[in-house]
Amino acid sequence: MKNILFLVSIGLFLLVGCNSKPTKIEKETTEVNTPVQKVAPKKEMADLATILSKKEVPILCYHNIKELSANAGEMTKTYTVTPANFAQQMKALSDEGYHSILPNQLYEYLVHDAPLPTNPIMITFDDTRGEQYSLGAAEMKKYGFKGVFFVMTVSINRPNYLTKEQIKSLSDSGNTVAAHTWDHHMVTKYAGEDWETQLVKPKKKLEDIIGKPVTYFAYPFGLWNKEAIPEIKKSGYQMAFILSTKRDSIDPLYTIRRIIVAGQWSTPSVMKAIKSSFNK
């Protein structure tokens, strides 16, 4: 009897197994939505009349920050601000509510109508002197100011001039490193290979040091001519800075005005010059 029941059970099992449908395994498909990248609309560049109508931002130009020797000549006195006077001037700027800006902010303001902080000012340094790092940048840091350092590349690593490491440090800490030619020859005298030597190669050298694009340039002695501007544009510079002479009505972005802070000026004289030189 047990054998019969066992055989019946086996038969039923086989019957059910043969008549049952195979389980259908369906793949679960997940719809992948590829995000559509939105392309930002290209900003309209301001026309010439709009750029020229903008209020000029005060831009200061420093060279030497050091003590004067007893027999210093008038030219040296003009181009040299003592450490004590530089410290007083930075404090006065801070007390008066000035906020430092950099060239990229100035460009966006002039070309794309970007806002600037209240009481904007730009603090620039020419000629690569070592004290611009040890004294200038250090003093500005107390007030949250950033500066623009126009470097002539022939002097890098020479005694009393900026080193590669200092230039990199200035850039890494939020200052702007910009070009000031290879060896400070006047742009008005360039011809032939001079453009490559004085504009292109210094730009590349500084970019190699800081690892960022270098797109701003300062004319040695502030001297420029109309023949230089196409070459400066072609070399990849976005703006160029002169000194206190009148900016060009056709290429104002390549003749941005600055004033030299003369060593003979008192701090009140500096503050007065800022207002009178850039008050439109």
PDB file of C-alpha atoms in Angstrom:
ATOM      1  CA  MET A   1       0.000   0.000   0.000  1.00  0.00           C
ATOM      2  CA  LYS A   2       2.789   2.370   0.856  1.00  0.00           C
ATOM      3  CA  ASN A   3       4.415   1.672  -2.500  1.00  0.00           C
ATOM      4  CA  ILE A   4       1.181   2.496  -4.321  1.00  0.00           C
ATOM      5  CA  LEU A   5       0.791   5.831  -2.488  1.00  0.00           C
ATOM      6  CA  PHE A   6       4.433   6.722  -3.223  1.00  0.00           C
ATOM      7  CA  LEU A   7       3.976   6.051  -6.933  1.00  0.00           C
ATOM      8  CA  VAL A   8       0.763   8.130  -7.033  1.00  0.00           C
ATOM      9  CA  SER A   9       2.572  11.042  -5.345  1.00  0.00           C
ATOM     10  CA  ILE A  10       5.394  10.899  -7.868  1.00  0.00           C
ATOM     11  CA  GLY A  11       2.927  10.882 -10.750  1.00  0.00           C
ATOM     12  CA  LEU A  12       1.038  13.901  -9.472  1.00  0.00           C
ATOM     13  CA  PHE A  13       4.297  15.793  -9.003  1.00  0.00           C
ATOM     14  CA  LEU A  14       5.401  15.092 -12.549  1.00  0.00           C
ATOM     15  CA  LEU A  15       1.963  15.995 -13.924  1.00  0.00           C
ATOM     16  CA  VAL A  16       1.932  19.341 -12.183  1.00  0.00           C
ATOM     17  CA  GLY A  17       5.544  20.073 -13.217  1.00  0.00           C
ATOM     18  CA  CYS A  18       4.845  19.327 -16.895  1.00  0.00           C
ATOM     19  CA  ASN A  19       1.667  21.414 -17.089  1.00  0.00           C
ATOM     20  CA  SER A  20       2.965  24.475 -15.221  1.00  0.00           C
ATOM     21  CA  LYS A  21       4.119  27.441 -17.304  1.00  0.00           C
ATOM     22  CA  PRO A  22       7.703  28.657 -16.933  1.00  0.00           C
ATOM     23  CA  THR A  23       8.059  31.740 -14.792  1.00  0.00           C
ATOM     24  CA  LYS A  24       8.600  34.777 -16.977  1.00  0.00           C
ATOM     25  CA  ILE A  25      11.458  36.910 -15.708  1.00  0.00           C
ATOM     26  CA  GLU A  26      11.025  40.412 -16.876  1.00  0.00           C
ATOM     27  CA  LYS A  27      13.891  42.794 -16.917  1.00  0.00           C
ATOM     28  CA  GLU A  28      13.184  45.893 -15.001  1.00  0.00           C
ATOM     29  CA  THR A  29      14.077  48.744 -17.261  1.00  0.00           C
ATOM     30  CA  THR A  30      14.970  52.102 -15.824  1.00  0.00           C
ATOM     31  CA  GLU A  31      14.449  55.087 -18.035  1.00  0.00           C
ATOM     32  CA  VAL A  32      17.577  57.190 -18.039  1.00  0.00           C
ATOM     33  CA  ASN A  33      16.962  60.872 -18.494  1.00  0.00           C
ATOM     34  CA  THR A  34      20.082  62.552 -19.791  1.00  0.00           C
ATOM     35  CA  PRO A  35      20.178  66.049 -18.368  1.00  0.00           C
ATOM     36  CA  VAL A  36      20.074  68.747 -20.999  1.00  0.00           C
ATOM     37  CA  GLN A  37      22.916  71.162 -20.493  1.00  0.00           C
ATOM     38  CA  LYS A  38      21.814  74.728 -20.672  1.00  0.00           C
ATOM     39  CA  VAL A  39      24.169  76.946 -22.588  1.00  0.00           C
ATOM     40  CA  ALA A  40      24.483  80.329 -20.987  1.00  0.00           C
ATOM     41  CA  PRO A  41      23.622  83.079 -23.420  1.00  0.00           C
ATOM     42  CA  LYS A  42      26.617  85.002 -24.651  1.00  0.00           C
ATOM     43  CA  LYS A  43      26.917  88.323 -22.888  1.00  0.00           C
ATOM     44  CA  GLU A  44      26.496  91.390 -24.999  1.00  0.00           C
ATOM     45  CA  MET A  45      29.617  93.523 -25.055  1.00  0.00           C
ATOM     46  CA  ALA A  46      29.015  97.184 -24.312  1.00  0.00           C
ATOM     47  CA  ASP A  47      29.530  99.585 -27.168  1.00  0.00           C
ATOM     48  CA  LEU A  48      32.270 102.191 -27.140  1.00  0.00           C
ATOM     49  CA  ALA A  49      30.037 105.041 -26.005  1.00  0.00           C
ATOM     50  CA  THR A  50      28.814 103.014 -23.019  1.00  0.00           C
ATOM     51  CA  ILE A  51      32.340 102.093 -21.928  1.00  0.00           C
ATOM     52  CA  LEU A  52      33.489 105.698 -22.169  1.00  0.00           C
ATOM     53  CA  SER A  53      30.473 106.910 -20.198  1.00  0.00           C
ATOM     54  CA  LYS A  54      31.287 104.708 -17.210  1.00  0.00           C
ATOM     55  CA  LYS A  55      32.694 106.405 -14.131  1.00  0.00           C
ATOM     56  CA  GLU A  56      36.426 105.730 -13.915  1.00  0.00           C
ATOM     57  CA  VAL A  57      37.625 103.630 -10.993  1.00  0.00           C
ATOM     58  CA  PRO A  58      40.597 105.144  -9.107  1.00  0.00           C
ATOM     59  CA  ILE A  59      43.752 103.124  -9.773  1.00  0.00           C
ATOM     60  CA  LEU A  60      46.936 103.689  -7.780  1.00  0.00           C
ATOM     61  CA  CYS A  61      50.403 102.765  -9.034  1.00  0.00           C
ATOM     62  CA  TYR A  62      53.280 102.033  -6.647  1.00  0.00           C
ATOM     63  CA  HIS A  63      56.894 101.193  -7.461  1.00  0.00           C
ATOM     64  CA  ASN A  64      59.348 101.138  -4.537  1.00  0.00           C
ATOM     65  CA  ILE A  65      58.371 100.722  -0.885  1.00  0.00           C
ATOM     66  CA  LYS A  66      61.532 101.413   1.080  1.00  0.00           C
ATOM     67  CA  GLU A  67      63.411 103.956   3.143  1.00  0.00           C
ATOM     68  CA  LEU A  68      65.028 106.793   1.209  1.00  0.00           C
ATOM     69  CA  SER A  69      68.731 107.432   1.391  1.00  0.00           C
ATOM     70  CA  ALA A  70      69.925 110.925   2.299  1.00  0.00           C
ATOM     71  CA  ASN A  71      71.221 111.608  -1.223  1.00  0.00           C
ATOM     72  CA  ALA A  72      68.186 110.273  -3.126  1.00  0.00           C
ATOM     73  CA  GLY A  73      67.369 112.241  -6.270  1.00  0.00           C
ATOM     74  CA  GLU A  74      63.976 113.700  -7.137  1.00  0.00           C
ATOM     75  CA  MET A  75      63.083 110.837  -9.492  1.00  0.00           C
ATOM     76  CA  THR A  76      63.840 108.278  -6.783  1.00  0.00           C
ATOM     77  CA  LYS A  77      61.794 110.279  -4.296  1.00  0.00           C
ATOM     78  CA  THR A  78      58.844 110.343  -6.685  1.00  0.00           C
ATOM     79  CA  TYR A  79      58.922 106.592  -7.282  1.00  0.00           C
ATOM     80  CA  THR A  80      59.563 105.593  -3.650  1.00  0.00           C
ATOM     81  CA  VAL A  81      57.041 105.484  -0.809  1.00  0.00           C
ATOM     82  CA  THR A  82      58.412 104.747   2.639  1.00  0.00           C
ATOM     83  CA  PRO A  83      57.014 101.714   4.489  1.00  0.00           C
ATOM     84  CA  ALA A  84      55.479 103.981   7.130  1.00  0.00           C
ATOM     85  CA  ASN A  85      53.708 106.124   4.536  1.00  0.00           C
ATOM     86  CA  PHE A  86      52.473 103.078   2.640  1.00  0.00           C
ATOM     87  CA  ALA A  87      51.018 101.686   5.870  1.00  0.00           C
ATOM     88  CA  GLN A  88      49.307 105.029   6.581  1.00  0.00           C
ATOM     89  CA  GLN A  89      47.848 105.119   3.073  1.00  0.00           C
ATOM     90  CA  MET A  90      46.396 101.596   3.304  1.00  0.00           C
ATOM     91  CA  LYS A  91      44.842 102.426   6.676  1.00  0.00           C
ATOM     92  CA  ALA A  92      43.384 105.649   5.280  1.00  0.00           C
ATOM     93  CA  LEU A  93      41.840 103.770   2.353  1.00  0.00           C
ATOM     94  CA  SER A  94      40.275 101.306   4.761  1.00  0.00           C
ATOM     95  CA  ASP A  95      39.046 104.050   7.106  1.00  0.00           C
ATOM     96  CA  GLU A  96      37.459 105.871   4.152  1.00  0.00           C
ATOM     97  CA  GLY A  97      35.540 102.717   3.190  1.00  0.00           C
ATOM     98  CA  TYR A  98      37.400 101.831  -0.008  1.00  0.00           C
ATOM     99  CA  HIS A  99      37.219  98.278  -1.342  1.00  0.00           C
ATOM    100  CA  SER A 100      39.975  96.931  -3.572  1.00  0.00           C
ATOM    101  CA  ILE A 101      39.000  95.424  -6.916  1.00  0.00           C
ATOM    102  CA  LEU A 102      40.971  93.472  -9.517  1.00  0.00           C
ATOM    103  CA  PRO A 103      41.170  93.826 -13.313  1.00  0.00           C
ATOM    104  CA  ASN A 104      38.630  91.093 -14.028  1.00  0.00           C
ATOM    105  CA  GLN A 105      36.064  93.011 -11.970  1.00  0.00           C
ATOM    106  CA  LEU A 106      36.898  96.238 -13.779  1.00  0.00           C
ATOM    107  CA  TYR A 107      36.544  94.509 -17.152  1.00  0.00           C
ATOM    108  CA  GLU A 108      33.142  93.056 -16.264  1.00  0.00           C
ATOM    109  CA  TYR A 109      32.008  96.461 -15.001  1.00  0.00           C
ATOM    110  CA  LEU A 110      33.062  98.272 -18.167  1.00  0.00           C
ATOM    111  CA  VAL A 111      32.016  95.639 -20.699  1.00  0.00           C
ATOM    112  CA  HIS A 112      29.071  93.802 -19.130  1.00  0.00           C
ATOM    113  CA  ASP A 113      27.787  96.357 -16.586  1.00  0.00           C
ATOM    114  CA  ALA A 114      28.597  94.114 -13.629  1.00  0.00           C
ATOM    115  CA  PRO A 115      28.242  95.769 -10.217  1.00  0.00           C
ATOM    116  CA  LEU A 116      31.236  96.920  -8.205  1.00  0.00           C
ATOM    117  CA  PRO A 117      31.566  97.258  -4.423  1.00  0.00           C
ATOM    118  CA  THR A 118      31.049 100.676  -2.899  1.00  0.00           C
ATOM    119  CA  ASN A 119      34.078 102.949  -3.163  1.00  0.00           C
ATOM    120  CA  PRO A 120      36.060 100.682  -5.477  1.00  0.00           C
ATOM    121  CA  ILE A 121      39.785 101.213  -5.894  1.00  0.00           C
ATOM    122  CA  MET A 122      42.578  99.279  -7.597  1.00  0.00           C
ATOM    123  CA  ILE A 123      46.060  99.052  -6.065  1.00  0.00           C
ATOM    124  CA  THR A 124      48.804  98.198  -8.560  1.00  0.00           C
ATOM    125  CA  PHE A 125      52.561  97.672  -8.419  1.00  0.00           C
ATOM    126  CA  ASP A 126      55.087  97.980 -11.260  1.00  0.00           C
ATOM    127  CA  ASP A 127      58.609  96.666 -11.810  1.00  0.00           C
ATOM    128  CA  THR A 128      58.706  93.472  -9.709  1.00  0.00           C
ATOM    129  CA  ARG A 129      60.430  94.854  -6.619  1.00  0.00           C
ATOM    130  CA  GLY A 130      60.781  92.364  -3.755  1.00  0.00           C
ATOM    131  CA  GLU A 131      59.352  94.685  -1.098  1.00  0.00           C
ATOM    132  CA  GLN A 132      56.072  94.725  -2.956  1.00  0.00           C
ATOM    133  CA  TYR A 133      55.622  91.196  -1.607  1.00  0.00           C
ATOM    134  CA  SER A 134      57.273  91.475   1.807  1.00  0.00           C
ATOM    135  CA  LEU A 135      55.837  94.910   2.674  1.00  0.00           C
ATOM    136  CA  GLY A 136      53.122  95.790   0.156  1.00  0.00           C
ATOM    137  CA  ALA A 137      51.090  92.585   0.064  1.00  0.00           C
ATOM    138  CA  ALA A 138      51.589  92.007   3.780  1.00  0.00           C
ATOM    139  CA  GLU A 139      50.247  95.481   4.667  1.00  0.00           C
ATOM    140  CA  MET A 140      47.284  95.194   2.302  1.00  0.00           C
ATOM    141  CA  LYS A 141      46.343  91.839   3.810  1.00  0.00           C
ATOM    142  CA  LYS A 142      45.581  93.572   7.136  1.00  0.00           C
ATOM    143  CA  TYR A 143      42.630  95.298   5.478  1.00  0.00           C
ATOM    144  CA  GLY A 144      41.513  92.547   3.120  1.00  0.00           C
ATOM    145  CA  PHE A 145      42.923  94.389   0.095  1.00  0.00           C
ATOM    146  CA  LYS A 146      44.151  92.577  -3.013  1.00  0.00           C
ATOM    147  CA  GLY A 147      46.548  94.071  -5.546  1.00  0.00           C
ATOM    148  CA  VAL A 148      47.785  93.807  -9.124  1.00  0.00           C
ATOM    149  CA  PHE A 149      51.466  93.026  -9.653  1.00  0.00           C
ATOM    150  CA  PHE A 150      52.854  93.968 -13.082  1.00  0.00           C
ATOM    151  CA  VAL A 151      55.981  91.869 -13.554  1.00  0.00           C
ATOM    152  CA  MET A 152      58.893  92.460 -15.929  1.00  0.00           C
ATOM    153  CA  THR A 153      60.129  88.928 -16.382  1.00  0.00           C
ATOM    154  CA  VAL A 154      63.840  89.719 -16.896  1.00  0.00           C
ATOM    155  CA  SER A 155      64.112  90.579 -13.192  1.00  0.00           C
ATOM    156  CA  ILE A 156      62.503  87.460 -11.705  1.00  0.00           C
ATOM    157  CA  ASN A 157      64.773  85.799  -9.106  1.00  0.00           C
ATOM    158  CA  ARG A 158      67.310  88.624  -9.188  1.00  0.00           C
ATOM    159  CA  PRO A 159      68.439  90.124  -5.851  1.00  0.00           C
ATOM    160  CA  ASN A 160      65.801  92.502  -4.392  1.00  0.00           C
ATOM    161  CA  TYR A 161      63.222  91.420  -6.990  1.00  0.00           C
ATOM    162  CA  LEU A 162      60.332  88.989  -6.791  1.00  0.00           C
ATOM    163  CA  THR A 163      61.105  85.292  -6.950  1.00  0.00           C
ATOM    164  CA  LYS A 164      59.041  82.716  -8.821  1.00  0.00           C
ATOM    165  CA  GLU A 165      57.787  81.400  -5.495  1.00  0.00           C
ATOM    166  CA  GLN A 166      56.657  84.850  -4.361  1.00  0.00           C
ATOM    167  CA  ILE A 167      54.880  85.495  -7.656  1.00  0.00           C
ATOM    168  CA  LYS A 168      53.075  82.156  -7.336  1.00  0.00           C
ATOM    169  CA  SER A 169      52.189  82.938  -3.722  1.00  0.00           C
ATOM    170  CA  LEU A 170      50.755  86.335  -4.693  1.00  0.00           C
ATOM    171  CA  SER A 171      48.551  84.701  -7.311  1.00  0.00           C
ATOM    172  CA  ASP A 172      47.488  81.832  -5.049  1.00  0.00           C
ATOM    173  CA  SER A 173      46.439  84.264  -2.326  1.00  0.00           C
ATOM    174  CA  GLY A 174      44.021  86.104  -4.618  1.00  0.00           C
ATOM    175  CA  ASN A 175      46.118  88.883  -6.117  1.00  0.00           C
ATOM    176  CA  THR A 176      46.445  89.388  -9.865  1.00  0.00           C
ATOM    177  CA  VAL A 177      49.768  88.767 -11.593  1.00  0.00           C
ATOM    178  CA  ALA A 178      50.072  90.647 -14.888  1.00  0.00           C
ATOM    179  CA  ALA A 179      52.714  91.454 -17.509  1.00  0.00           C
ATOM    180  CA  HIS A 180      55.026  94.461 -17.699  1.00  0.00           C
ATOM    181  CA  THR A 181      57.202  93.343 -20.654  1.00  0.00           C
ATOM    182  CA  TRP A 182      60.466  91.427 -20.538  1.00  0.00           C
ATOM    183  CA  ASP A 183      62.925  94.249 -19.767  1.00  0.00           C
ATOM    184  CA  HIS A 184      60.896  97.489 -19.521  1.00  0.00           C
ATOM    185  CA  HIS A 185      61.707  98.878 -22.975  1.00  0.00           C
ATOM    186  CA  MET A 186      59.215 101.449 -24.258  1.00  0.00           C
ATOM    187  CA  VAL A 187      56.421  99.964 -26.336  1.00  0.00           C
ATOM    188  CA  THR A 188      56.603 102.976 -28.653  1.00  0.00           C
ATOM    189  CA  LYS A 189      59.997 101.741 -29.922  1.00  0.00           C
ATOM    190  CA  TYR A 190      59.085  98.117 -30.685  1.00  0.00           C
ATOM    191  CA  ALA A 191      59.585  96.597 -34.132  1.00  0.00           C
ATOM    192  CA  GLY A 192      59.887  93.122 -35.622  1.00  0.00           C
ATOM    193  CA  GLU A 193      60.686  90.466 -33.006  1.00  0.00           C
ATOM    194  CA  ASP A 194      60.217  92.938 -30.144  1.00  0.00           C
ATOM    195  CA  TRP A 195      56.516  92.113 -29.945  1.00  0.00           C
ATOM    196  CA  GLU A 196      57.255  88.429 -29.378  1.00  0.00           C
ATOM    197  CA  THR A 197      60.048  89.180 -26.904  1.00  0.00           C
ATOM    198  CA  GLN A 198      58.215  91.831 -24.883  1.00  0.00           C
ATOM    199  CA  LEU A 199      54.581  90.715 -25.055  1.00  0.00           C
ATOM    200  CA  VAL A 200      54.183  87.036 -25.938  1.00  0.00           C
ATOM    201  CA  LYS A 201      57.081  85.385 -24.108  1.00  0.00           C
ATOM    202  CA  PRO A 202      56.581  87.234 -20.782  1.00  0.00           C
ATOM    203  CA  LYS A 203      52.904  86.289 -20.833  1.00  0.00           C
ATOM    204  CA  LYS A 204      53.772  82.616 -21.343  1.00  0.00           C
ATOM    205  CA  LYS A 205      56.464  82.673 -18.651  1.00  0.00           C
ATOM    206  CA  LEU A 206      54.127  84.144 -16.049  1.00  0.00           C
ATOM    207  CA  GLU A 207      51.385  81.682 -16.975  1.00  0.00           C
ATOM    208  CA  ASP A 208      53.829  78.829 -16.457  1.00  0.00           C
ATOM    209  CA  ILE A 209      54.685  80.184 -13.002  1.00  0.00           C
ATOM    210  CA  ILE A 210      51.158  80.818 -11.698  1.00  0.00           C
ATOM    211  CA  GLY A 211      49.232  78.204 -13.687  1.00  0.00           C
ATOM    212  CA  LYS A 212      46.586  80.722 -14.758  1.00  0.00           C
ATOM    213  CA  PRO A 213      45.948  82.904 -17.817  1.00  0.00           C
ATOM    214  CA  VAL A 214      47.700  86.279 -17.823  1.00  0.00           C
ATOM    215  CA  THR A 215      45.470  88.745 -19.629  1.00  0.00           C
ATOM    216  CA  TYR A 216      46.479  92.204 -18.363  1.00  0.00           C
ATOM    217  CA  PHE A 217      49.425  94.402 -19.312  1.00  0.00           C
ATOM    218  CA  ALA A 218      51.008  97.677 -18.159  1.00  0.00           C
ATOM    219  CA  TYR A 219      53.026  99.891 -20.509  1.00  0.00           C
ATOM    220  CA  PRO A 220      56.538 100.736 -19.281  1.00  0.00           C
ATOM    221  CA  PHE A 221      56.603 104.403 -18.239  1.00  0.00           C
ATOM    222  CA  GLY A 222      52.898 104.470 -19.124  1.00  0.00           C
ATOM    223  CA  LEU A 223      53.840 105.268 -22.736  1.00  0.00           C
ATOM    224  CA  TRP A 224      51.783 103.831 -25.576  1.00  0.00           C
ATOM    225  CA  ASN A 225      50.867 104.452 -29.201  1.00  0.00           C
ATOM    226  CA  LYS A 226      48.084 103.342 -31.519  1.00  0.00           C
ATOM    227  CA  GLU A 227      50.401 100.947 -33.349  1.00  0.00           C
ATOM    228  CA  ALA A 228      50.952  98.940 -30.151  1.00  0.00           C
ATOM    229  CA  ILE A 229      47.316  98.218 -29.359  1.00  0.00           C
ATOM    230  CA  PRO A 230      46.648  95.699 -32.203  1.00  0.00           C
ATOM    231  CA  GLU A 231      49.799  93.820 -31.181  1.00  0.00           C
ATOM    232  CA  ILE A 232      48.716  93.748 -27.531  1.00  0.00           C
ATOM    233  CA  LYS A 233      45.287  92.435 -28.532  1.00  0.00           C
ATOM    234  CA  LYS A 234      46.847  89.813 -30.805  1.00  0.00           C
ATOM    235  CA  SER A 235      49.069  88.659 -27.938  1.00  0.00           C
ATOM    236  CA  GLY A 236      45.995  87.753 -25.879  1.00  0.00           C
ATOM    237  CA  TYR A 237      45.703  90.662 -23.468  1.00  0.00           C
ATOM    238  CA  GLN A 238      42.214  91.799 -22.453  1.00  0.00           C
ATOM    239  CA  MET A 239      43.141  95.198 -21.031  1.00  0.00           C
ATOM    240  CA  ALA A 240      46.246  97.401 -20.828  1.00  0.00           C
ATOM    241  CA  PHE A 241      47.122 100.108 -18.306  1.00  0.00           C
ATOM    242  CA  ILE A 242      48.765 103.481 -18.862  1.00  0.00           C
ATOM    243  CA  LEU A 243      49.513 106.196 -16.289  1.00  0.00           C
ATOM    244  CA  SER A 244      47.811 109.550 -15.857  1.00  0.00           C
ATOM    245  CA  THR A 245      47.593 110.681 -19.486  1.00  0.00           C
ATOM    246  CA  LYS A 246      44.253 110.760 -21.279  1.00  0.00           C
ATOM    247  CA  ARG A 247      42.800 107.405 -22.299  1.00  0.00           C
ATOM    248  CA  ASP A 248      42.150 106.662 -25.962  1.00  0.00           C
ATOM    249  CA  SER A 249      38.618 107.304 -27.234  1.00  0.00           C
ATOM    250  CA  ILE A 250      38.792 104.349 -29.652  1.00  0.00           C
ATOM    251  CA  ASP A 251      40.461 101.756 -27.405  1.00  0.00           C
ATOM    252  CA  PRO A 252      39.680 102.731 -23.793  1.00  0.00           C
ATOM    253  CA  LEU A 253      40.162  99.145 -22.572  1.00  0.00           C
ATOM    254  CA  TYR A 254      43.803  99.309 -23.696  1.00  0.00           C
ATOM    255  CA  THR A 255      44.455 102.710 -22.129  1.00  0.00           C
ATOM    256  CA  ILE A 256      43.139 102.313 -18.587  1.00  0.00           C
ATOM    257  CA  ARG A 257      44.332 105.278 -16.487  1.00  0.00           C
ATOM    258  CA  ARG A 258      46.344 105.060 -13.246  1.00  0.00           C
ATOM    259  CA  ILE A 259      48.143 107.614 -11.098  1.00  0.00           C
ATOM    260  CA  ILE A 260      51.589 107.176  -9.557  1.00  0.00           C
ATOM    261  CA  VAL A 261      51.534 107.646  -5.800  1.00  0.00           C
ATOM    262  CA  ALA A 262      54.449 110.038  -5.413  1.00  0.00           C
ATOM    263  CA  GLY A 263      56.770 109.583  -2.470  1.00  0.00           C
ATOM    264  CA  GLN A 264      56.581 113.307  -1.694  1.00  0.00           C
ATOM    265  CA  TRP A 265      52.820 113.142  -1.059  1.00  0.00           C
ATOM    266  CA  SER A 266      51.362 113.080   2.422  1.00  0.00           C
ATOM    267  CA  THR A 267      48.511 110.668   3.094  1.00  0.00           C
ATOM    268  CA  PRO A 268      45.894 113.478   2.870  1.00  0.00           C
ATOM    269  CA  SER A 269      47.425 114.427  -0.504  1.00  0.00           C
ATOM    270  CA  VAL A 270      46.983 110.870  -1.729  1.00  0.00           C
ATOM    271  CA  MET A 271      43.336 110.818  -0.688  1.00  0.00           C
ATOM    272  CA  LYS A 272      42.766 114.174  -2.378  1.00  0.00           C
ATOM    273  CA  ALA A 273      44.476 112.998  -5.588  1.00  0.00           C
ATOM    274  CA  ILE A 274      42.225 109.933  -5.736  1.00  0.00           C
ATOM    275  CA  LYS A 275      39.128 112.099  -5.794  1.00  0.00           C
ATOM    276  CA  SER A 276      40.424 114.824  -8.091  1.00  0.00           C
ATOM    277  CA  SER A 277      42.078 112.540 -10.663  1.00  0.00           C
ATOM    278  CA  PHE A 278      39.109 110.220 -11.186  1.00  0.00           C
ATOM    279  CA  ASN A 279      36.121 112.420 -10.433  1.00  0.00           C
ATOM    280  CA  LYS A 280      34.003 112.554 -13.598  1.00  0.00           C
TER     281      LYS A 280
END
